Amino acid sequence: MVTLTIDGRTVQAEEGAMALDVAQEKGIYIPTLCAHESVTPYGACRLCLVEVKTAAGRERLVTSCLYPVEEGLEVITNSERILRNRQTIIDLLLARCPESTVIQDMARELGVEKSSYHPEDHGNCILCALCVRACQEVVGVSAISLVNRGVEREMAIPFFDDSTACIACGSCSYICPTSAITMEDSGGVRTIRMPNNETEFEMVPCKVCGNYWMPRKQVDYISRTKGIEPEFFDLCTTCRD
Amino acid sequence: MTIDAEQIRDKVGSVLDKYQRDKGMLVSILQDTQAALGYLARESLLEVSAGLEVPLSQVYSVASFFRAFSLKPRGRHLIDVCLGTACHVRGAVGILEAIERETGIKSGDTSEDMRFSLETVNCVGACALGPIVIVDGKYEGEMKIDRVKPLLASYD
Ligand code: SF4
Ligand code: FES
Ligand code: FES
């Protein structure tokens, strides 16, 4: 355990825990868009900026989701300087995603009503890679990644058209903070819409109630990796109890 | 220049063997694959992914990230025009336009006869000699617009 201060409050934390997690645990709010408890931190959105001062006296602005705490650290989560930086970041995001209600709300919260940049609608994706991390770390299939570089960076399936690895579980759409990926089930078909691709997947029906309840590829994947008989998925969770 | 599947499997196979199928060597493996086959064909990336047991999405992410990799067939000669600051102020844009006119292709493209591929770079560290054009790795310093035509004519 190490002792540090956050906004003047003395707190104890596990050495190496990320400053963001420590703050949140103590009920201190830090705005974030790309942090999620189920995946490793990535530092993409930069909104979680805080000021730190180490015991040795070194002062810096850092992304709290990626900053491990240490003995004697002083963390400030809210200051004029931090706010100014967060405003610039959300201002840029607002110019990129003018239609995203999540970004609009976050901007308002930070006191930015209108982007001071020329808005250029790039859809709702903020390139946070939450979908990519969830697909890799939680689902374990790595069907998607961030591709290209610079202004051409996008989240995508390989070659923008190869969904072989995707099991249609929809985790990417659940975790996406800005609803840039959406999912729709209708008539035995699940449609996953990504910023640059739309793919349809077959669903399997429950043998009792007839409701389509799981994508065929997800059934295959779970039975293959967990060694469960495919017949196990004949009944939906409701009809099983 | 199309390459058949068997050739790809062969070449990628020997590149993979050279690196003992080490996932950590992905970038080098892609470099060698491109050197052996001219560009990174879709099938090459599929082979690398399968051979290294690295998800295709990650191979594609790396292959599409680095400027040095080409996912499309490249021409016999690669022209790089430096648009770094020093070359820029010495008229690199004019040189680029002259090359685009002469070859009929834009930066990032390959001519239909597969003679040239054209790309731009940002500073190659020879600023004193700018504007710089590099053809097949050979540096041409202090480029002038009227030198473009004869220069390109020397490559078939
Ligand atoms: S699609 Fe959503 S989760 Fe994926 S990178 Fe874009 S904003 Fe993040
Ligand atoms: S939450 Fe830390 S950079 Fe996005
Ligand atoms: S700017 Fe062209 S070589 Fe440096």
mmCIF file of N, CA and C in Angstrom, chain A residues 186-236:
data_model
loop_
_atom_site.group_PDB
_atom_site.id
_atom_site.type_symbol
_atom_site.label_atom_id
_atom_site.label_comp_id
_atom_site.label_asym_id
_atom_site.label_seq_id
_atom_site.Cartn_x
_atom_site.Cartn_y
_atom_site.Cartn_z
ATOM 1 N N SER A 186 -33.467 -8.949 -35.992
ATOM 2 C CA SER A 186 -34.809 -8.953 -36.563
ATOM 3 C C SER A 186 -34.972 -10.152 -37.480
ATOM 4 N N GLY A 187 -36.027 -10.934 -37.253
ATOM 5 C CA GLY A 187 -36.343 -12.079 -38.104
ATOM 6 C C GLY A 187 -35.207 -13.069 -38.284
ATOM 7 N N GLY A 188 -34.529 -13.420 -37.202
ATOM 8 C CA GLY A 188 -33.483 -14.427 -37.294
ATOM 9 C C GLY A 188 -32.177 -13.916 -37.868
ATOM 10 N N VAL A 189 -32.060 -12.608 -38.000
ATOM 11 C CA VAL A 189 -30.817 -12.041 -38.524
ATOM 12 C C VAL A 189 -30.329 -10.943 -37.581
ATOM 13 N N ARG A 190 -29.048 -10.994 -37.253
ATOM 14 C CA ARG A 190 -28.448 -9.909 -36.483
ATOM 15 C C ARG A 190 -27.608 -9.063 -37.436
ATOM 16 N N THR A 191 -27.864 -7.770 -37.423
ATOM 17 C CA THR A 191 -27.081 -6.878 -38.275
ATOM 18 C C THR A 191 -26.172 -6.037 -37.382
ATOM 19 N N ILE A 192 -24.889 -6.083 -37.646
ATOM 20 C CA ILE A 192 -23.947 -5.236 -36.915
ATOM 21 C C ILE A 192 -23.460 -4.164 -37.873
ATOM 22 N N ARG A 193 -23.698 -2.921 -37.481
ATOM 23 C CA ARG A 193 -23.299 -1.794 -38.329
ATOM 24 C C ARG A 193 -22.113 -1.085 -37.713
ATOM 25 N N MET A 194 -21.016 -1.097 -38.453
ATOM 26 C CA MET A 194 -19.814 -0.379 -38.045
ATOM 27 C C MET A 194 -19.720 0.879 -38.899
ATOM 28 N N PRO A 195 -18.835 1.797 -38.528
ATOM 29 C CA PRO A 195 -18.773 3.046 -39.296
ATOM 30 C C PRO A 195 -18.583 2.817 -40.800
ATOM 31 N N ASN A 196 -17.934 1.716 -41.170
ATOM 32 C CA ASN A 196 -17.627 1.536 -42.584
ATOM 33 C C ASN A 196 -18.050 0.177 -43.116
ATOM 34 N N ASN A 197 -18.890 -0.522 -42.378
ATOM 35 C CA ASN A 197 -19.273 -1.862 -42.808
ATOM 36 C C ASN A 197 -20.560 -2.287 -42.127
ATOM 37 N N GLU A 198 -21.320 -3.094 -42.849
ATOM 38 C CA GLU A 198 -22.540 -3.630 -42.261
ATOM 39 C C GLU A 198 -22.551 -5.118 -42.566
ATOM 40 N N THR A 199 -22.681 -5.964 -41.551
ATOM 41 C CA THR A 199 -22.662 -7.399 -41.795
ATOM 42 C C THR A 199 -23.862 -8.053 -41.125
ATOM 43 N N GLU A 200 -24.440 -9.028 -41.821
ATOM 44 C CA GLU A 200 -25.578 -9.765 -41.267
ATOM 45 C C GLU A 200 -25.136 -11.137 -40.808
ATOM 46 N N PHE A 201 -25.687 -11.582 -39.677
ATOM 47 C CA PHE A 201 -25.344 -12.877 -39.121
ATOM 48 C C PHE A 201 -26.619 -13.663 -38.823
ATOM 49 N N GLU A 202 -26.534 -14.977 -39.040
ATOM 50 C CA GLU A 202 -27.680 -15.840 -38.782
ATOM 51 C C GLU A 202 -27.831 -16.083 -37.272
ATOM 52 N N MET A 203 -29.077 -16.066 -36.793
ATOM 53 C CA MET A 203 -29.353 -16.348 -35.385
ATOM 54 C C MET A 203 -29.967 -17.743 -35.279
ATOM 55 N N VAL A 204 -29.767 -18.414 -34.124
ATOM 56 C CA VAL A 204 -30.416 -19.717 -33.945
ATOM 57 C C VAL A 204 -31.652 -19.545 -33.060
ATOM 58 N N PRO A 205 -32.726 -20.261 -33.414
ATOM 59 C CA PRO A 205 -33.955 -20.150 -32.630
ATOM 60 C C PRO A 205 -33.954 -21.114 -31.447
ATOM 61 N N CYS A 206 -34.658 -20.770 -30.393
ATOM 62 C CA CYS A 206 -34.851 -21.657 -29.243
ATOM 63 C C CYS A 206 -35.841 -22.746 -29.658
ATOM 64 N N LYS A 207 -35.514 -24.005 -29.313
ATOM 65 C CA LYS A 207 -36.372 -25.116 -29.756
ATOM 66 C C LYS A 207 -37.731 -25.077 -29.082
ATOM 67 N N VAL A 208 -37.861 -24.375 -27.968
ATOM 68 C CA VAL A 208 -39.143 -24.340 -27.256
ATOM 69 C C VAL A 208 -39.966 -23.110 -27.649
ATOM 70 N N CYS A 209 -39.437 -21.927 -27.388
ATOM 71 C CA CYS A 209 -40.262 -20.736 -27.630
ATOM 72 C C CYS A 209 -40.100 -20.184 -29.038
ATOM 73 N N GLY A 210 -39.070 -20.647 -29.745
ATOM 74 C CA GLY A 210 -38.898 -20.188 -31.121
ATOM 75 C C GLY A 210 -38.214 -18.842 -31.267
ATOM 76 N N ASN A 211 -37.923 -18.185 -30.158
ATOM 77 C CA ASN A 211 -37.240 -16.885 -30.234
ATOM 78 C C ASN A 211 -35.800 -17.071 -30.717
ATOM 79 N N TYR A 212 -35.404 -16.217 -31.643
ATOM 80 C CA TYR A 212 -34.002 -16.228 -32.056
ATOM 81 C C TYR A 212 -33.200 -15.615 -30.922
ATOM 82 N N TRP A 213 -32.218 -16.332 -30.420
ATOM 83 C CA TRP A 213 -31.593 -15.802 -29.206
ATOM 84 C C TRP A 213 -30.077 -15.732 -29.230
ATOM 85 N N MET A 214 -29.426 -16.424 -30.150
ATOM 86 C CA MET A 214 -27.970 -16.325 -30.180
ATOM 87 C C MET A 214 -27.464 -16.485 -31.609
ATOM 88 N N PRO A 215 -26.423 -15.744 -31.964
ATOM 89 C CA PRO A 215 -25.886 -15.913 -33.322
ATOM 90 C C PRO A 215 -25.261 -17.297 -33.495
ATOM 91 N N ARG A 216 -25.460 -17.884 -34.662
ATOM 92 C CA ARG A 216 -24.901 -19.213 -34.966
ATOM 93 C C ARG A 216 -23.393 -19.248 -34.715
ATOM 94 N N LYS A 217 -22.699 -18.199 -35.134
ATOM 95 C CA LYS A 217 -21.242 -18.209 -34.993
ATOM 96 C C LYS A 217 -20.807 -18.150 -33.530
ATOM 97 N N GLN A 218 -21.629 -17.522 -32.700
ATOM 98 C CA GLN A 218 -21.298 -17.461 -31.278
ATOM 99 C C GLN A 218 -21.493 -18.844 -30.641
ATOM 100 N N VAL A 219 -22.575 -19.532 -31.049
ATOM 101 C CA VAL A 219 -22.810 -20.897 -30.567
ATOM 102 C C VAL A 219 -21.616 -21.771 -30.931
ATOM 103 N N ASP A 220 -21.206 -21.692 -32.205
ATOM 104 C CA ASP A 220 -20.081 -22.518 -32.664
ATOM 105 C C ASP A 220 -18.820 -22.197 -31.868
ATOM 106 N N TYR A 221 -18.592 -20.910 -31.656
ATOM 107 C CA TYR A 221 -17.373 -20.481 -30.964
ATOM 108 C C TYR A 221 -17.355 -20.982 -29.525
ATOM 109 N N ILE A 222 -18.474 -20.814 -28.819
ATOM 110 C CA ILE A 222 -18.504 -21.233 -27.417
ATOM 111 C C ILE A 222 -18.390 -22.754 -27.306
ATOM 112 N N SER A 223 -19.103 -23.471 -28.180
ATOM 113 C CA SER A 223 -18.999 -24.925 -28.051
ATOM 114 C C SER A 223 -17.596 -25.402 -28.381
ATOM 115 N N ARG A 224 -16.953 -24.735 -29.337
ATOM 116 C CA ARG A 224 -15.603 -25.152 -29.715
ATOM 117 C C ARG A 224 -14.581 -24.819 -28.627
ATOM 118 N N THR A 225 -14.640 -23.612 -28.090
ATOM 119 C CA THR A 225 -13.598 -23.210 -27.143
ATOM 120 C C THR A 225 -13.862 -23.702 -25.725
ATOM 121 N N LYS A 226 -15.136 -23.870 -25.370
ATOM 122 C CA LYS A 226 -15.435 -24.280 -23.997
ATOM 123 C C LYS A 226 -15.781 -25.771 -23.923
ATOM 124 N N GLY A 227 -15.769 -26.449 -25.071
ATOM 125 C CA GLY A 227 -16.076 -27.868 -25.094
ATOM 126 C C GLY A 227 -17.499 -28.185 -24.667
ATOM 127 N N ILE A 228 -18.426 -27.301 -25.036
ATOM 128 C CA ILE A 228 -19.837 -27.528 -24.692
ATOM 129 C C ILE A 228 -20.552 -28.067 -25.923
ATOM 130 N N GLU A 229 -21.418 -29.091 -25.731
ATOM 131 C CA GLU A 229 -22.170 -29.653 -26.854
ATOM 132 C C GLU A 229 -23.052 -28.573 -27.480
ATOM 133 N N PRO A 230 -23.077 -28.494 -28.813
ATOM 134 C CA PRO A 230 -23.930 -27.485 -29.468
ATOM 135 C C PRO A 230 -25.404 -27.612 -29.045
ATOM 136 N N GLU A 231 -25.838 -28.831 -28.703
ATOM 137 C CA GLU A 231 -27.241 -29.043 -28.309
ATOM 138 C C GLU A 231 -27.596 -28.225 -27.066
ATOM 139 N N PHE A 232 -26.576 -27.909 -26.272
ATOM 140 C CA PHE A 232 -26.807 -27.120 -25.061
ATOM 141 C C PHE A 232 -27.487 -25.797 -25.398
ATOM 142 N N PHE A 233 -27.242 -25.317 -26.620
ATOM 143 C CA PHE A 233 -27.779 -24.009 -27.003
ATOM 144 C C PHE A 233 -29.136 -24.107 -27.690
ATOM 145 N N ASP A 234 -29.745 -25.330 -27.651
ATOM 146 C CA ASP A 234 -31.059 -25.509 -28.271
ATOM 147 C C ASP A 234 -32.124 -24.677 -27.565
ATOM 148 N N LEU A 235 -31.955 -24.509 -26.248
ATOM 149 C CA LEU A 235 -32.947 -23.760 -25.481
ATOM 150 C C LEU A 235 -32.383 -22.403 -25.071
ATOM 151 N N CYS A 236 -33.212 -21.379 -25.157
ATOM 152 C CA CYS A 236 -32.758 -20.059 -24.741
ATOM 153 C C CYS A 236 -32.697 -20.002 -23.214
#
